[in-house]
mmCIF file of C-alpha atoms in Angstrom:
data_model
loop_
_atom_site.group_PDB
_atom_site.id
_atom_site.type_symbol
_atom_site.label_atom_id
_atom_site.label_comp_id
_atom_site.label_asym_id
_atom_site.label_seq_id
_atom_site.Cartn_x
_atom_site.Cartn_y
_atom_site.Cartn_z
ATOM 1 C CA MET A 1 17.226 102.453 44.603
ATOM 2 C CA THR A 2 18.934 105.003 42.718
ATOM 3 C CA SER A 3 18.851 105.430 39.075
ATOM 4 C CA SER A 4 22.336 103.858 38.417
ATOM 5 C CA LYS A 5 21.700 101.013 40.405
ATOM 6 C CA VAL A 6 18.328 100.436 38.431
ATOM 7 C CA ASN A 7 20.282 101.386 34.792
ATOM 8 C CA THR A 8 22.657 98.721 36.015
ATOM 9 C CA SER A 9 19.873 96.151 36.912
ATOM 10 C CA ILE A 10 18.335 97.017 33.398
ATOM 11 C CA HIS A 11 21.464 95.846 31.772
ATOM 12 C CA LYS A 12 22.162 93.140 33.757
ATOM 13 C CA ILE A 13 18.498 91.754 33.087
ATOM 14 C CA VAL A 14 18.924 92.343 29.233
ATOM 15 C CA ASN A 15 22.227 90.521 29.216
ATOM 16 C CA ALA A 16 20.029 87.170 30.772
ATOM 17 C CA TYR A 17 17.646 88.143 27.600
ATOM 18 C CA LYS A 18 20.398 87.914 25.284
ATOM 19 C CA ASN A 19 21.975 84.463 26.920
ATOM 20 C CA LYS A 20 18.491 82.809 26.829
ATOM 21 C CA LEU A 21 18.295 83.756 22.847
ATOM 22 C CA SER A 22 21.210 82.306 22.468
ATOM 23 C CA HIS A 23 20.112 79.225 23.459
ATOM 24 C CA TYR A 24 16.753 78.471 21.993
ATOM 25 C CA ASP A 25 16.547 76.340 19.146
ATOM 26 C CA GLU A 26 14.989 78.829 15.913
ATOM 27 C CA GLU A 27 12.123 76.464 15.414
ATOM 28 C CA VAL A 28 11.120 76.280 19.162
ATOM 29 C CA PHE A 29 11.524 80.097 19.549
ATOM 30 C CA GLN A 30 8.438 80.473 17.187
ATOM 31 C CA VAL A 31 6.081 77.683 18.823
ATOM 32 C CA THR A 32 3.441 78.089 20.875
ATOM 33 C CA PRO A 33 4.655 76.367 24.226
ATOM 34 C CA PRO A 34 2.421 73.491 26.003
ATOM 35 C CA ILE A 35 1.010 76.015 28.483
ATOM 36 C CA ASN A 36 -0.317 78.335 25.560
ATOM 37 C CA GLY A 37 0.264 81.786 25.713
ATOM 38 C CA TRP A 38 3.114 83.533 24.010
ATOM 39 C CA SER A 39 5.962 81.580 22.398
ATOM 40 C CA TYR A 40 9.426 82.944 23.019
ATOM 41 C CA SER A 41 9.468 84.716 19.975
ATOM 42 C CA GLU A 42 6.052 87.064 20.975
ATOM 43 C CA VAL A 43 7.683 87.495 24.359
ATOM 44 C CA TYR A 44 10.829 89.326 23.145
ATOM 45 C CA SER A 45 8.657 91.006 20.505
ATOM 46 C CA HIS A 46 6.188 92.563 23.500
ATOM 47 C CA ILE A 47 8.967 93.462 26.131
ATOM 48 C CA PHE A 48 11.449 95.192 23.578
ATOM 49 C CA ASP A 49 8.980 96.854 21.764
ATOM 50 C CA ALA A 50 7.333 97.855 25.224
ATOM 51 C CA SER A 51 10.552 98.753 26.812
ATOM 52 C CA LEU A 52 11.366 101.309 23.704
ATOM 53 C CA LEU A 53 8.059 102.846 23.491
ATOM 54 C CA SER A 54 8.519 103.456 27.505
ATOM 55 C CA LEU A 55 12.158 104.735 26.879
ATOM 56 C CA ILE A 56 10.212 107.481 24.395
ATOM 57 C CA ALA A 57 7.556 108.186 27.219
ATOM 58 C CA LEU A 58 10.745 108.543 29.784
ATOM 59 C CA GLU A 59 12.507 110.741 27.096
ATOM 60 C CA ASN A 60 9.107 113.031 27.000
ATOM 61 C CA SER A 61 9.097 113.068 30.675
ATOM 62 C CA ALA A 62 12.793 114.014 30.715
ATOM 63 C CA GLN A 63 12.298 116.361 28.389
ATOM 64 C CA GLY A 64 9.309 118.504 29.959
ATOM 65 C CA LYS A 65 6.828 117.058 27.388
ATOM 66 C CA GLY A 66 4.233 115.673 30.243
ATOM 67 C CA GLU A 67 1.993 117.122 32.902
ATOM 68 C CA LYS A 68 2.161 117.461 36.237
ATOM 69 C CA GLU A 69 -0.184 114.605 37.540
ATOM 70 C CA ALA A 70 -0.065 112.638 40.766
ATOM 71 C CA THR A 71 1.382 109.109 40.682
ATOM 72 C CA HIS A 72 -1.447 106.686 42.343
ATOM 73 C CA PHE A 73 -0.106 105.037 45.839
ATOM 74 C CA ALA A 74 -0.501 101.575 44.426
ATOM 75 C CA VAL A 75 2.088 102.081 41.565
ATOM 76 C CA LYS A 76 4.275 103.627 44.161
ATOM 77 C CA VAL A 77 4.250 100.502 46.066
ATOM 78 C CA ILE A 78 4.763 98.763 43.088
ATOM 79 C CA LEU A 79 8.068 100.953 42.069
ATOM 80 C CA PHE A 80 9.339 100.496 45.706
ATOM 81 C CA LEU A 81 8.937 97.168 45.786
ATOM 82 C CA GLY A 82 10.369 96.662 42.396
ATOM 83 C CA ALA A 83 7.574 94.017 41.440
ATOM 84 C CA PHE A 84 4.078 93.755 40.074
ATOM 85 C CA PRO A 85 1.534 91.943 42.900
ATOM 86 C CA PRO A 86 1.841 88.058 42.734
ATOM 87 C CA SER A 87 -1.985 88.251 42.917
ATOM 88 C CA GLN A 88 -2.687 90.531 40.479
ATOM 89 C CA LYS A 89 -3.035 89.834 36.360
ATOM 90 C CA TYR A 90 -2.057 92.751 34.138
ATOM 91 C CA LYS A 91 -3.446 92.503 30.786
ATOM 92 C CA VAL A 92 -1.656 94.061 27.892
ATOM 93 C CA PRO A 93 -3.586 96.796 26.337
ATOM 94 C CA LYS A 94 -5.150 96.499 23.030
ATOM 95 C CA ARG A 95 -3.227 98.728 21.474
ATOM 96 C CA LEU A 96 0.409 96.707 22.410
ATOM 97 C CA ILE A 97 -1.487 93.225 22.151
ATOM 98 C CA ALA A 98 -1.843 94.110 18.067
ATOM 99 C CA ARG A 99 2.366 94.868 17.794
ATOM 100 C CA VAL A 100 3.236 91.509 19.301
ATOM 101 C CA LYS A 101 4.328 89.278 16.113
ATOM 102 C CA LYS A 102 6.628 86.107 15.720
ATOM 103 C CA ILE A 103 9.581 87.346 15.304
ATOM 104 C CA THR A 104 13.195 85.320 14.388
ATOM 105 C CA LYS A 105 15.942 85.076 16.786
ATOM 106 C CA ALA A 106 17.949 87.670 14.658
ATOM 107 C CA GLU A 107 15.138 90.430 14.916
ATOM 108 C CA ALA A 108 14.562 89.532 18.571
ATOM 109 C CA LEU A 109 18.825 90.637 19.192
ATOM 110 C CA ASP A 110 17.929 93.480 16.588
ATOM 111 C CA PHE A 111 15.257 94.746 19.046
ATOM 112 C CA ILE A 112 17.612 94.336 22.220
ATOM 113 C CA LEU A 113 20.332 96.010 20.481
ATOM 114 C CA GLU A 114 18.033 98.860 19.311
ATOM 115 C CA PHE A 115 16.899 98.738 23.081
ATOM 116 C CA GLU A 116 20.471 99.144 24.245
ATOM 117 C CA GLU A 117 21.293 101.872 22.204
ATOM 118 C CA SER A 118 18.367 103.798 23.214
ATOM 119 C CA LEU A 119 18.645 102.818 26.985
ATOM 120 C CA THR A 120 22.461 104.518 26.714
ATOM 121 C CA LYS A 121 21.519 107.418 24.624
ATOM 122 C CA ILE A 122 18.502 108.383 26.951
ATOM 123 C CA TYR A 123 19.469 107.294 30.496
ATOM 124 C CA PRO A 124 21.387 110.551 31.054
ATOM 125 C CA LEU A 125 18.584 112.828 31.160
ATOM 126 C CA VAL A 126 16.990 110.857 33.975
ATOM 127 C CA ALA A 127 19.415 112.816 36.620
ATOM 128 C CA THR A 128 18.312 116.377 35.625
ATOM 129 C CA ALA A 129 14.610 115.070 34.774
ATOM 130 C CA ASP A 130 11.850 117.324 36.527
ATOM 131 C CA ARG A 131 10.269 114.991 38.945
ATOM 132 C CA THR A 132 6.664 116.672 38.817
ATOM 133 C CA ILE A 133 6.677 116.341 34.872
ATOM 134 C CA LYS A 134 5.066 112.887 33.907
ATOM 135 C CA THR A 135 3.572 110.934 31.036
ATOM 136 C CA LYS A 136 0.652 108.629 30.940
ATOM 137 C CA HIS A 137 1.541 104.658 31.003
ATOM 138 C CA PRO A 138 -1.736 102.713 29.662
ATOM 139 C CA ARG A 139 -2.441 100.968 32.795
ATOM 140 C CA LEU A 140 -0.374 102.587 35.504
ATOM 141 C CA GLY A 141 -0.911 105.910 35.047
ATOM 142 C CA TYR A 142 1.556 109.286 35.271
ATOM 143 C CA LEU A 143 5.277 108.316 35.713
ATOM 144 C CA ASN A 144 8.100 110.553 35.519
ATOM 145 C CA ALA A 145 11.518 109.912 34.073
ATOM 146 C CA LYS A 146 13.107 108.147 36.983
ATOM 147 C CA GLN A 147 9.343 106.168 37.489
ATOM 148 C CA TRP A 148 9.698 104.809 33.935
ATOM 149 C CA LEU A 149 13.054 103.550 34.241
ATOM 150 C CA ARG A 150 11.978 101.418 37.195
ATOM 151 C CA PHE A 151 8.964 100.128 35.318
ATOM 152 C CA ILE A 152 10.912 99.123 32.377
ATOM 153 C CA GLU A 153 13.128 96.996 34.742
ATOM 154 C CA ILE A 154 10.263 95.676 36.796
ATOM 155 C CA HIS A 155 8.617 94.959 33.117
ATOM 156 C CA LEU A 156 11.909 93.229 31.700
ATOM 157 C CA LYS A 157 12.156 91.053 35.124
ATOM 158 C CA HIS A 158 8.405 90.050 34.808
ATOM 159 C CA HIS A 159 8.782 88.336 31.306
ATOM 160 C CA LEU A 160 11.940 87.081 32.291
ATOM 161 C CA LYS A 161 10.080 85.133 34.708
ATOM 162 C CA GLN A 162 7.356 84.315 32.041
ATOM 163 C CA LEU A 163 10.481 82.823 29.589
ATOM 164 C CA VAL A 164 11.619 80.454 32.547
ATOM 165 C CA ARG A 165 7.849 78.973 32.592
ATOM 166 C CA ILE A 166 7.433 78.692 29.109
ATOM 167 C CA GLU A 167 11.150 76.963 29.185
ATOM 168 C CA GLU A 168 9.295 74.408 32.233
ATOM 169 C CA SER A 169 6.535 73.980 29.678
ATOM 170 C CA PHE A 170 8.603 72.548 27.261
ATOM 171 C CA LYS A 171 10.358 70.007 29.673
ATOM 172 C CA ARG A 172 7.534 68.417 30.655
#
């Protein structure tokens, strides 16, 4: 998939997050769902915080502030297929879990807008980035700028599915 298609896909996914956000009641937004796990609020906190951190890593790679390390084959498969393996659970790294918090809908929207603004600023760097320069992802290893962009798309889609599971749990 080309970087421009991935960028377009990311914007569509982010619009889906905004649409869902507008339909959540503020009180329910903060509540731990019947299936336990994260509230809507915590999902938004995590996904947009992690996406902003991913953009920093993408920018560092694109600006040559990285290393010449190999990307694991399994990670290349994930990036190619555009999804995490359904049978495998990925635990959020401890340092990112510590950053997850309950936020308001207004704070979630601010996070989204900050992400969109940063993506618009940083995305043009992908086209000229050296593919051999990579920065380390806490679970997936070394990714170059284009791979970071694809990871952001996959990660956003993954947590959008989580929001659907939370919605379904409140309907039961």
